[in-house]
Short mmCIF file of C-alpha atoms in Angstrom, two decimals:
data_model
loop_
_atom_site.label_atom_id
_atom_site.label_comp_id
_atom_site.label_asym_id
_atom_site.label_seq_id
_atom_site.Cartn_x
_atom_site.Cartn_y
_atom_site.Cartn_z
CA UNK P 1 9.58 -14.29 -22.89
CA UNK P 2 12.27 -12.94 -25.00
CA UNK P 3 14.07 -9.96 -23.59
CA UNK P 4 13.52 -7.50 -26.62
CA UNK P 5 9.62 -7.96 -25.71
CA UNK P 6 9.86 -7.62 -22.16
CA UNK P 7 11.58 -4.43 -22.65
CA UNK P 8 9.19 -3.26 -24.88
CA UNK P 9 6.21 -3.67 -22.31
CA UNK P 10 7.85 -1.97 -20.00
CA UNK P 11 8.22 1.19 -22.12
CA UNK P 12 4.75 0.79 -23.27
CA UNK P 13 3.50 0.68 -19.73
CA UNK P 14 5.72 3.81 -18.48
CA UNK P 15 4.49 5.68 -21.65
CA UNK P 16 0.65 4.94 -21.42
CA UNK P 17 0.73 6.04 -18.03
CA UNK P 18 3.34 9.33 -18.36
CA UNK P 19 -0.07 10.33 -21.37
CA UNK P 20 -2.40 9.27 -18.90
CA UNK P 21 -0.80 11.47 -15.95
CA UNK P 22 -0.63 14.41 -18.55
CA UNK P 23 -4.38 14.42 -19.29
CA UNK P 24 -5.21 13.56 -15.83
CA UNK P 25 -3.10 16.95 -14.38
CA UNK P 26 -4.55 18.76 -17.30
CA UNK P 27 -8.30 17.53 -17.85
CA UNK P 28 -9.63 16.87 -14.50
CA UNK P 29 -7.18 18.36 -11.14
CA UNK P 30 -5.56 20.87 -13.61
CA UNK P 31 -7.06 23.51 -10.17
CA UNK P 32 -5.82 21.32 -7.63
CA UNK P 33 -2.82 20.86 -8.93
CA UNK P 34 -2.32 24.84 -9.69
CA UNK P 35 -3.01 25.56 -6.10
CA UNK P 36 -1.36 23.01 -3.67
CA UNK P 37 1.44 20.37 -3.80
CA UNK P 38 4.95 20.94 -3.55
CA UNK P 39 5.10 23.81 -6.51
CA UNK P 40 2.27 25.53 -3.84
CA UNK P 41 4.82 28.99 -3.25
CA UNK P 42 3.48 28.94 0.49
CA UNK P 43 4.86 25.36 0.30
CA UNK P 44 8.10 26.25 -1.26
CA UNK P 45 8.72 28.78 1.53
CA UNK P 46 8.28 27.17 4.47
CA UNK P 47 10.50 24.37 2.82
CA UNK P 48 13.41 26.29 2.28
CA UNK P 49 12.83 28.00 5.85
CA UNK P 50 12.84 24.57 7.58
CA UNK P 51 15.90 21.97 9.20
CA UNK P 52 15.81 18.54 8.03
CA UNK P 53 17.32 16.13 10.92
CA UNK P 54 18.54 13.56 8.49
CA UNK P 55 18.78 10.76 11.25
CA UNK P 56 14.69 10.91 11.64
CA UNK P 57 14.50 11.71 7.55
CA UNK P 58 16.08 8.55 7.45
CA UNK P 59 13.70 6.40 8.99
CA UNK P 60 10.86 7.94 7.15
CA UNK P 61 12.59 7.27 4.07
CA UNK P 62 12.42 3.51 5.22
CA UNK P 63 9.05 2.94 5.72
CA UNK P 64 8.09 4.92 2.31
CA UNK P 65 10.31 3.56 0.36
CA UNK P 66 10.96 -0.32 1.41
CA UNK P 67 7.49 -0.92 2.15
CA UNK P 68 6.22 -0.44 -2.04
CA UNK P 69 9.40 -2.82 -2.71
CA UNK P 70 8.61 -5.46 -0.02
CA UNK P 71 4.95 -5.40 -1.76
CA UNK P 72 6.50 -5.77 -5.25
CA UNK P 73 8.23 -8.69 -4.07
CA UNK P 74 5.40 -10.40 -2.44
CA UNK P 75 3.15 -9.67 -5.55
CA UNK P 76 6.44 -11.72 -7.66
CA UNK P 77 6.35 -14.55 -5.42
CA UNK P 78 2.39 -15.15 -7.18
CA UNK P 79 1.26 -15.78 -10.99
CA UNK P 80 -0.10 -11.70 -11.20
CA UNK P 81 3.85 -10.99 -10.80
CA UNK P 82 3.64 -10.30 -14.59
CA UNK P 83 0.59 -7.45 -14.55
CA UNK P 84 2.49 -6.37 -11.04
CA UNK P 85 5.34 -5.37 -12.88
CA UNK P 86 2.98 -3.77 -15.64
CA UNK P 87 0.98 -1.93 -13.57
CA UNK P 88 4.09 -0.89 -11.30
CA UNK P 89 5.56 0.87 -14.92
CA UNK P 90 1.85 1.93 -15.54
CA UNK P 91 2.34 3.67 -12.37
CA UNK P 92 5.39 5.13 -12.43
CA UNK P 93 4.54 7.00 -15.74
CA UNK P 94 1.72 8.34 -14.77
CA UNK P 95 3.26 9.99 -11.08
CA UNK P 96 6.16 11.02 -13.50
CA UNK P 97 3.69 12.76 -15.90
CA UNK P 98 1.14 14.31 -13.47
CA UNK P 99 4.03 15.60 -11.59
CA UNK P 100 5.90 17.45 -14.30
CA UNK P 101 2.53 18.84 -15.55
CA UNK P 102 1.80 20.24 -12.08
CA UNK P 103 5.09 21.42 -12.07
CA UNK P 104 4.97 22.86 -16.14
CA UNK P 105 1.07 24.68 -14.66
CA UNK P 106 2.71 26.04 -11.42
CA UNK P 107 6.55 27.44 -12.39
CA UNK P 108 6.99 27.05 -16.25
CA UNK P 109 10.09 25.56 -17.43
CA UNK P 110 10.95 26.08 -13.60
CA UNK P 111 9.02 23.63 -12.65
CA UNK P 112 10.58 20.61 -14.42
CA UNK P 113 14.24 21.74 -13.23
CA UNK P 114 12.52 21.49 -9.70
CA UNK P 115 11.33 18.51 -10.40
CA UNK P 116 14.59 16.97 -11.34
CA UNK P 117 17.01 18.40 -8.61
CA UNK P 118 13.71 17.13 -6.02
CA UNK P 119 14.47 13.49 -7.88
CA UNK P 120 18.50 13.48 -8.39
CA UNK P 121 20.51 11.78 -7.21
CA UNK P 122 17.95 9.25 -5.18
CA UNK P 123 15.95 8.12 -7.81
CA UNK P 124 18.81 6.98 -10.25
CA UNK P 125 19.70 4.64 -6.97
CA UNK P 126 15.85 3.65 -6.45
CA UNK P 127 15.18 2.79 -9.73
CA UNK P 128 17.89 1.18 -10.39
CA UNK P 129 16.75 -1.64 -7.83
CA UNK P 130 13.43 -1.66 -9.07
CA UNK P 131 14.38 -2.54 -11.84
CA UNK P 132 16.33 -5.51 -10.90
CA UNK P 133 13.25 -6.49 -9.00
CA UNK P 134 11.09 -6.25 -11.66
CA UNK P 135 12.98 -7.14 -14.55
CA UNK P 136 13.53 -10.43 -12.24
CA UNK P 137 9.82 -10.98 -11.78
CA UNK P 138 8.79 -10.00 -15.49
CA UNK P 139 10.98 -12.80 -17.20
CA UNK P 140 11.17 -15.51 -14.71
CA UNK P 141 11.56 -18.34 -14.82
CA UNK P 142 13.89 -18.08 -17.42
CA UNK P 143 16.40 -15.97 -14.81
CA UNK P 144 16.86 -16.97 -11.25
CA UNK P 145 17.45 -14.78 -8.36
CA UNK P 146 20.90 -14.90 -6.79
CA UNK P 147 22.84 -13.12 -4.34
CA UNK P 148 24.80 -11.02 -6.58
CA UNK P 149 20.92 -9.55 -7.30
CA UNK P 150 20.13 -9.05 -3.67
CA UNK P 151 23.54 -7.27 -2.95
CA UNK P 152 22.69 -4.89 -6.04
CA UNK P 153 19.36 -4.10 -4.41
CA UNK P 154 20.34 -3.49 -0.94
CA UNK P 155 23.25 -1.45 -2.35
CA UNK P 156 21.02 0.61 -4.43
CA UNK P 157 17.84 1.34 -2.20
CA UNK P 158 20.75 2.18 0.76
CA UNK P 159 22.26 4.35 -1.54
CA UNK P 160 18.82 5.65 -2.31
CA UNK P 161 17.93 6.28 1.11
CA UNK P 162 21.37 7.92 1.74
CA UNK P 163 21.61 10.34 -0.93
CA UNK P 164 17.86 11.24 -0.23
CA UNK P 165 18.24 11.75 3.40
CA UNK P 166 21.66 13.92 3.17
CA UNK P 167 22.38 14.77 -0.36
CA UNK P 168 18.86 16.15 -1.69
CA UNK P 169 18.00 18.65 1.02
CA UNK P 170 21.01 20.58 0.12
CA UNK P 171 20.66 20.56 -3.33
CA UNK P 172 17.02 21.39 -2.63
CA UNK P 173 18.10 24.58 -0.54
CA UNK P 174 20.02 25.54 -3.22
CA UNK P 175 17.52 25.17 -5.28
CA UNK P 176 15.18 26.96 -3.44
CA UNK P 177 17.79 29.68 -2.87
CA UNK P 178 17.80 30.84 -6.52
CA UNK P 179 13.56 31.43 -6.13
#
C-alpha cells in the first residue's frame, strides 16, 4: 500500500468518527452528557478537592492504558490487522469528538481548554506510540518491525504514563484553580 494512501485512511477514519461523535453527543446523549461526566461541576469539585498518590495512579495508568495496546498488537499479528487499525482511528475520532461536544454543552469555550490541559502532555506521548503500532500494522509487510520501533514505543507509552501520573494532576489543579 503506498504511504500517501495509508495516510489518507487514517484521516478519513479519525474524521468519520470525530462527525460521528459530534452527532452522537448532540442527537442522542446530548442530556447525559449535560449532566454527568467529568464537565459534571459536582465532579469538578470534588476533583480539585482530592490527593492523587501518583505511585497507585501509576499502576492504574498501566492496566488502562497497556492493555488497549497489547490488544492492538494481538489484532496485527492476524489478517483483520488492517480494519483494526481503521476502526482503532474510527475510534479515536469519535471519543475525541463526543468529548469536546460534552465539553462545548457543559462549559463553552471552557470546556475545550479543559479538555486539552486533561490531554497534554500524555497524549502527545501515547499517541505517538500508537501510531508506530499502527502505522506498522497498516502497511506491513512492506515495513518490518525492529528494535529501534519497540524502544520508541516503550519510551513513549513510559513517558505517557509518567507525565500522566505526575505532570497532569498539577496542571489539572491549576486548571481547576482558575474555576
Amino acid at each position: 500500500m503506498r504511504i500517501e494512501r495509508a495516510k489518507q485512511y487514517f484521516a478519513a477514519a479519525f474524521m468519520a468518527g470525530f462527525i460521528g461523535g459530534i452527532l452522537f453527543a448532540n442527537l442522542t446523549v446530548k442530556d447525559y452528557v449535560t449532566t454527568s461526566g467529568i464537565f459534571n461541576p459536582y465532579f469538578l469539585k470534588q476533583y480539585a478537592q482530592s490527593e492523587i498518590e501518583a505511585g497507585e495512579y501509576i499502576l492504574y495508568l498501566c492496566g488502562i492504558r497497556l492493555i488497549p495496546l497489547l490488544l492492538i498488537v494481538f489484532l496485527g499479528q492476524t489478517r483483520v490487522r488492517r480494519i483494526a487499525t481503521v476502526a482503532v482511528f474510527v475510534w479515536a475520532g469519535f471519543s475525541t469528538g463526543t468529548i469536546v461536544c460534552a465539553g462545548i454543552l457543559n462549559m463553552g469555550i471552557q470546556g475545550i481548554v479543559f479538555w486539552m490541559i486533561a490531554m497534554v502532555p500524555q497524549f502527545l506521548f501515547y499517541a505517538l506510540a500508537y501510531l508506530i503500532v499502527l502505522w506498522h500494522f497498516f502497511i506491513f509487510p512492506q515495513a518490518r518491525w525492529n528494535m529501534g520501533k519497540t524502544f520508541a514505543v516503550l519510551v513513549f507509552m513510559t513517558a505517557g504514563l509518567i507525565t500522566e501520573a505526575y505532570v497532569n494532576p498539577i496542571l489539572m489543579q491549576m486548571f481547576l484553580d482558575t474555576l
